[in-house]
Coordinates of C-alpha atoms in Angstrom, one line a residue:
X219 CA 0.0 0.0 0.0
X220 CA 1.5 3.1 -0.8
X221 CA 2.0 5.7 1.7
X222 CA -0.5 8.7 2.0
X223 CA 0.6 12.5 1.2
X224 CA 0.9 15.0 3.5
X225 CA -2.1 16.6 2.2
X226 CA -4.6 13.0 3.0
X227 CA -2.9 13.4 6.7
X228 CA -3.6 16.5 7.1
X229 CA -7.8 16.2 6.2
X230 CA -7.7 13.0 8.3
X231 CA -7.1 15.1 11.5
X232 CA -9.0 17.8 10.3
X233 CA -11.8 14.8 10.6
X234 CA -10.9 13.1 14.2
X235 CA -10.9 16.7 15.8
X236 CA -13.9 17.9 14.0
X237 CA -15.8 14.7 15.3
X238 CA -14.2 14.7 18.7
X239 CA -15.5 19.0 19.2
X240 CA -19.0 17.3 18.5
X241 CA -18.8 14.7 20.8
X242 CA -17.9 16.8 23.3
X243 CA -20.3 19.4 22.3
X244 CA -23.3 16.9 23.7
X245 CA -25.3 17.4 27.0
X246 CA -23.8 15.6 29.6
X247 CA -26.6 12.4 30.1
X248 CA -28.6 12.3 33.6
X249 CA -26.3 10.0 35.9
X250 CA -30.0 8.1 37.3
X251 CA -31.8 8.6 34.1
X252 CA -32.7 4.9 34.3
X253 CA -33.1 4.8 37.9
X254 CA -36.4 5.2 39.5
X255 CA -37.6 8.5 40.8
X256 CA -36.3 9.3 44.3
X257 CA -39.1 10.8 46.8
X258 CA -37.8 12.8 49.9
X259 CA -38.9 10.3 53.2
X260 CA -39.1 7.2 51.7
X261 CA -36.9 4.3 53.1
X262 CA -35.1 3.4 49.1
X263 CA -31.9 3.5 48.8
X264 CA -29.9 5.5 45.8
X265 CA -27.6 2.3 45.3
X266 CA -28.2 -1.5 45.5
X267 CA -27.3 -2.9 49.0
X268 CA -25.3 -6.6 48.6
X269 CA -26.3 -9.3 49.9
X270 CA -23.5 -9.7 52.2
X271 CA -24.6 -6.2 53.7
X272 CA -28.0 -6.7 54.0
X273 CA -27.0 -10.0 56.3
X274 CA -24.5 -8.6 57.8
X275 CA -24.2 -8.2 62.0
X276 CA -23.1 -4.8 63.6
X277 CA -20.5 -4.9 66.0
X278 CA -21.6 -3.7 69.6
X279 CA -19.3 -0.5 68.9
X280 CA -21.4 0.1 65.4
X281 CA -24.5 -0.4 67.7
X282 CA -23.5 2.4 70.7
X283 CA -22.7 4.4 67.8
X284 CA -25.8 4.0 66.5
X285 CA -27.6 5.4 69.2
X286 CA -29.3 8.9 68.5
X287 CA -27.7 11.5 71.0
X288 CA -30.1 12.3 74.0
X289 CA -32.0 15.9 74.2
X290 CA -31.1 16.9 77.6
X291 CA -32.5 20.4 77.6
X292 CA -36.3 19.6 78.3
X293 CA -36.6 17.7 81.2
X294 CA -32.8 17.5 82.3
X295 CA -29.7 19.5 82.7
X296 CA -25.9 19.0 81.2
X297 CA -25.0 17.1 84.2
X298 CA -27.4 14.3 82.9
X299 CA -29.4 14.7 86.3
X300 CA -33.5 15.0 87.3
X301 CA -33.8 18.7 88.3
X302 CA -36.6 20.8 89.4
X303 CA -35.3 24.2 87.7
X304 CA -35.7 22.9 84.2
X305 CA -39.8 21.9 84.8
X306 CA -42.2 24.3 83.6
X307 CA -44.8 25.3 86.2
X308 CA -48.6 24.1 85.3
X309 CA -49.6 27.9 85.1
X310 CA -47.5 28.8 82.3
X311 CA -49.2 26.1 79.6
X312 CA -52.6 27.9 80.4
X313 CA -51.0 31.4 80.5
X314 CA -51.6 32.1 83.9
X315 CA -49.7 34.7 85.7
X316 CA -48.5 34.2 88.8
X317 CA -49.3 36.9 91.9
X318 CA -45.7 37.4 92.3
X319 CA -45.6 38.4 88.3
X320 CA -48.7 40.7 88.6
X321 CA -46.8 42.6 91.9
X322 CA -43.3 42.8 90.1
X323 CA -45.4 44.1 86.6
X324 CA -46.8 47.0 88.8
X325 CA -45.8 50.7 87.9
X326 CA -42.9 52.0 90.4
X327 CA -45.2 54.2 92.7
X328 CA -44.0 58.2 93.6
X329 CA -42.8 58.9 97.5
X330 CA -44.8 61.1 99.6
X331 CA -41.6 63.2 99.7
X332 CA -41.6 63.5 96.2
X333 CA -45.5 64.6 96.1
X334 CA -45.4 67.1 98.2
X335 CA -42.5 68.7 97.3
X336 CA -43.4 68.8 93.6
X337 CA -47.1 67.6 92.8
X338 CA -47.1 65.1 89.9
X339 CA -50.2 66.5 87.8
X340 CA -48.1 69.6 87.1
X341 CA -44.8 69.8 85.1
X342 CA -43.7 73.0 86.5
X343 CA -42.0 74.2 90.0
X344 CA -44.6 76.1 92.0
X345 CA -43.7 79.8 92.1
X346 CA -43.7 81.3 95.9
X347 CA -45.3 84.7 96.2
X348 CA -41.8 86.2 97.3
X349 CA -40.8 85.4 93.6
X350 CA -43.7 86.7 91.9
X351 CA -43.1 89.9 93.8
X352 CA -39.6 90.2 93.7
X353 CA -38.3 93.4 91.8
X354 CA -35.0 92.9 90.6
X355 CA -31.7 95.1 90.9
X356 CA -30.5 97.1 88.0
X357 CA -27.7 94.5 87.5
X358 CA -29.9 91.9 86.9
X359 CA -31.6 93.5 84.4
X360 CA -28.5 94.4 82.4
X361 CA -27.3 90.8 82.5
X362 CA -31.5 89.7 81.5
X363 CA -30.8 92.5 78.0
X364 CA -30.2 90.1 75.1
X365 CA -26.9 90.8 73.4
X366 CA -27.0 93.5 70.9
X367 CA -25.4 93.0 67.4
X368 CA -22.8 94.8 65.8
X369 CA -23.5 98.0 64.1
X370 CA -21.8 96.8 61.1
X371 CA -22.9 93.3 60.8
X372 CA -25.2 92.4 57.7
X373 CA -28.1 90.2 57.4
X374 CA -27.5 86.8 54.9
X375 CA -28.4 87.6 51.0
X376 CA -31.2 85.9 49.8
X377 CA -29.7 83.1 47.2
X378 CA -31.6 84.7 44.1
X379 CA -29.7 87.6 43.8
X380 CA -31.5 90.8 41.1
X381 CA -30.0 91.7 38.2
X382 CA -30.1 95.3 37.7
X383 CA -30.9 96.4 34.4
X384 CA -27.5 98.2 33.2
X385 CA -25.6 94.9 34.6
X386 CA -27.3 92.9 32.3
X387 CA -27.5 95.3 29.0
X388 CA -23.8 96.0 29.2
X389 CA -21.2 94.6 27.1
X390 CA -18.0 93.5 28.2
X391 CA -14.6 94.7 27.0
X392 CA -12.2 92.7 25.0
X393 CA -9.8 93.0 28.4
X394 CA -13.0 91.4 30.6
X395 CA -13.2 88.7 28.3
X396 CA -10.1 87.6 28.1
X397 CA -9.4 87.7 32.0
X398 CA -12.7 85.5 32.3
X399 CA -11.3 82.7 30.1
X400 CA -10.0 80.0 32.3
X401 CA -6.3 79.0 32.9
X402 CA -4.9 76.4 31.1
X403 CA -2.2 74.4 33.2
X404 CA 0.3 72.7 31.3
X405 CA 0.7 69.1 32.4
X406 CA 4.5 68.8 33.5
X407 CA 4.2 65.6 35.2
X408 CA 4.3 63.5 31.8
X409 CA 6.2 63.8 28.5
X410 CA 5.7 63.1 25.2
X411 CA 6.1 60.0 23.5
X412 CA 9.7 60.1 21.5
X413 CA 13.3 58.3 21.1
X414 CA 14.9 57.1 24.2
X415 CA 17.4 58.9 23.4
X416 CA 16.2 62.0 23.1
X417 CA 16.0 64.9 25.9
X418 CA 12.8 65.8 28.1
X419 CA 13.4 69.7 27.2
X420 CA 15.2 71.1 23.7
X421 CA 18.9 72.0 24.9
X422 CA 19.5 75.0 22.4
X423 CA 22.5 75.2 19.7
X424 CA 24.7 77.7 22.1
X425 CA 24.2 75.7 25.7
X426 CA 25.4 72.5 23.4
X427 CA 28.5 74.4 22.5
X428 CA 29.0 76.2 25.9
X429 CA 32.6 76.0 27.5
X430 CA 31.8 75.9 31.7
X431 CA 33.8 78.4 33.6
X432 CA 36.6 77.0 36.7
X433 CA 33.6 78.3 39.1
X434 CA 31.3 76.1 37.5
X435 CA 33.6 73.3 37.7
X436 CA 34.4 73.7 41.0
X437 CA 30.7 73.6 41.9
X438 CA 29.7 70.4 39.9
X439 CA 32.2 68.8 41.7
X440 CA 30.6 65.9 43.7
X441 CA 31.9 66.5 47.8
X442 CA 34.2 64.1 48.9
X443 CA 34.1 62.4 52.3
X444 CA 36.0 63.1 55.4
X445 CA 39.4 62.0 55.6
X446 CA 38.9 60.1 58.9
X447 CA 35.3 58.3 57.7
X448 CA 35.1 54.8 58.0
X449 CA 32.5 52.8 56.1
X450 CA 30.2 50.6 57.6
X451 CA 31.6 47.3 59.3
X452 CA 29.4 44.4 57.9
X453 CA 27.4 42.3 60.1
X454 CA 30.3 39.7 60.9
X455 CA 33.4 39.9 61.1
X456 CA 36.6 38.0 61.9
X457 CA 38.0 37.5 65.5
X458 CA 41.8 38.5 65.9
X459 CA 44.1 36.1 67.0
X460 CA 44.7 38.4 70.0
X461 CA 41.0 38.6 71.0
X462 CA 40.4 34.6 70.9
X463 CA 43.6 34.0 73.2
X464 CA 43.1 37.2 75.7
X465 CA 42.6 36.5 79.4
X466 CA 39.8 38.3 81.4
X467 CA 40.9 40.2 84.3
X468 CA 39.6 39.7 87.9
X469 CA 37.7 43.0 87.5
X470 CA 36.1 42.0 84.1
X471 CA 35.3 38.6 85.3
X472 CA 33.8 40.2 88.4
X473 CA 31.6 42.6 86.3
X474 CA 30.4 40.2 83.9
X475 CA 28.2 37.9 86.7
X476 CA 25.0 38.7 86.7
X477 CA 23.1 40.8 89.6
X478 CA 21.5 38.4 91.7
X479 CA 17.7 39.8 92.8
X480 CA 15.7 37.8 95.1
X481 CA 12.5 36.7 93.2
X482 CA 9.4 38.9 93.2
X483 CA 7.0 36.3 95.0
X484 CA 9.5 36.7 98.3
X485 CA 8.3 40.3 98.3
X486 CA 4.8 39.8 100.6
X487 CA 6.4 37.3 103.1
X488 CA 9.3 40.5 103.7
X489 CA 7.8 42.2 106.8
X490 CA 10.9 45.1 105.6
X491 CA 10.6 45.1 101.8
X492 CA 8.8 48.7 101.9
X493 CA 10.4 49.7 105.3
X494 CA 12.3 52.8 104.9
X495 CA 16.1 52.8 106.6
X496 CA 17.2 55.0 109.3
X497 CA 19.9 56.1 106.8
X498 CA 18.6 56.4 103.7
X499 CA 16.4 59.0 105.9
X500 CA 19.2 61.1 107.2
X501 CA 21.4 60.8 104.2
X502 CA 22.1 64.4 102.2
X503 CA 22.5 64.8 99.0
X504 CA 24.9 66.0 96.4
X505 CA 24.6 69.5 94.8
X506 CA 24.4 67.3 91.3
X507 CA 21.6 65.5 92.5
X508 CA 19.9 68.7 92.8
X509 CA 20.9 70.2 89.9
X510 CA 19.4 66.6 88.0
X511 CA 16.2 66.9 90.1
X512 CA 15.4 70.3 89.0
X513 CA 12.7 70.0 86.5
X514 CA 13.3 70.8 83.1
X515 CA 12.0 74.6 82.6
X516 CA 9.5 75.0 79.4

């Protein structure tokens, strides 16, 4: 058989994948098509039981599994106990109220106190008669004058303000018109599209050609670093051969144990730990501890 041409190849996949897009292009089928209709409640199952599980004996641990978990919260507490706060009275299944619910629902009643010093039908302060006829001082009645307002102050203009006639047959000047335009601000934040290459701002023919002056020079020069600075030391670094063999002197050796506190729970079984001594109370002190003791003046 002779071979097939690239051109016979080439339709033959064109085929497979056109009929494989179609195949796949189909509606998934119903998985329980075929299977009978499933009602909510009823005791079918969705798949065939065996035969070997219908026969089949639970274990005593499948069986106390099993078990549906008991409702303790209507006639027993959490602690799986009978108690008496958990039973409903007879009285409340008929809606009955109790006498002790009808005194507690009562309205909080007013003291005789209360009554007589202010009577409850009447939301203002009786007035005694030395008040009614009390004339009052001349100072009182300068502080009773509402405050005055300024001489120059100006009542709010209405919103709708009137045109006068002139104002709105006149016709502006050339000079009016062009101050009323608005300003156009020239974005600087961006620049136009062009070569890489090529500056933000045209650098004229003379600045190109421009010879800088010894000043200039000396100013564009970039300022050098302090003879004595030292860079940064990195994070590690090596150990001399000095350091690694050095001995520790009594003093260092002395300095470098820890203070020794006693713990803080010894504190409340110290009948002295906030005792004051005799002479810490006579003890003087320096003029620098003055001087460091003087507030700071602001």
């Amino acid at each position: 058989m002779a071979a097939a041409g690239p051109h016979a190849v080439s339709c033959y996949l064109s085929a497979c994948s056109y009929n494989r897009i179609q195949e796949l292009a189909e509606p998934k089928k119903a998985a329980c098509a075929n299977d009978p209709r499933l009602v909510w409640g009823n005791q079918e199952t969705i798949w065939t039981l065996s035969r070997g599980a219908v026969t089949a004996q639970p274990s005593p641990r499948t069986v106390a599994l099993a078990k549906p978990k008991r409702d303790f919260g209507k006639h027993q507490c959490s602690c799986r106990q009978e108690s008496t706060i958990c039973e409903r009275p007879p009285l409340v299944n008929f809606g009955f109220l109790s006498d002790r619910l009808l005194k507690l629902s009562e309205p909080k009643k007013y003291q005789a106190a209360y009554l007589q010093q202010r009577p409850c039908q009447s939301p203002e302060w009786p007035v005694s008669p030395a008040a009614l006829s009390y004339k009052a001082s001349p100072r009182i009645l300068e502080l009773a004058r509402p405050k005055v307002l300024h001489p120059e102050f100006l009542y709010a203009r209405e919103v709708p303000t009137q045109v006068t006639n002139i104002a709105a047959v006149v016709r502006t000047s050339s000079r009016l018109q062009r101050l009323a335009e608005p300003r156009i601000w020239k974005v600087t934040c961006c620049c136009e599209l062009s070569f890489p290459e090529s500056v933000i701002h045209p650098v004229s023919k003379f600045a190109q050609q421009a010879i800088a002056s010894p000043r200039t020079l000396e100013l564009a020069r970039p300022k050098r670093l302090h003879p004595d600075y030292m860079p940064l030391r990195d994070a590690e670094w090596p150990v001399t051969k000095a350091a690694k063999h050095a001995v520790a002197t009594p003093k260092l050796v002395e300095l470098a144990q820890p203070c020794k506190r006693p713990p803080g729970g010894l504190a409340q079984f110290n009948p002295d730990a906030f005792t004051v001594k005799e002479t810490a109370k006579k003890a003087t002190c320096s003029a620098r501890i003055q001087d460091l003791a003087r507030p700071i003046k602001r």
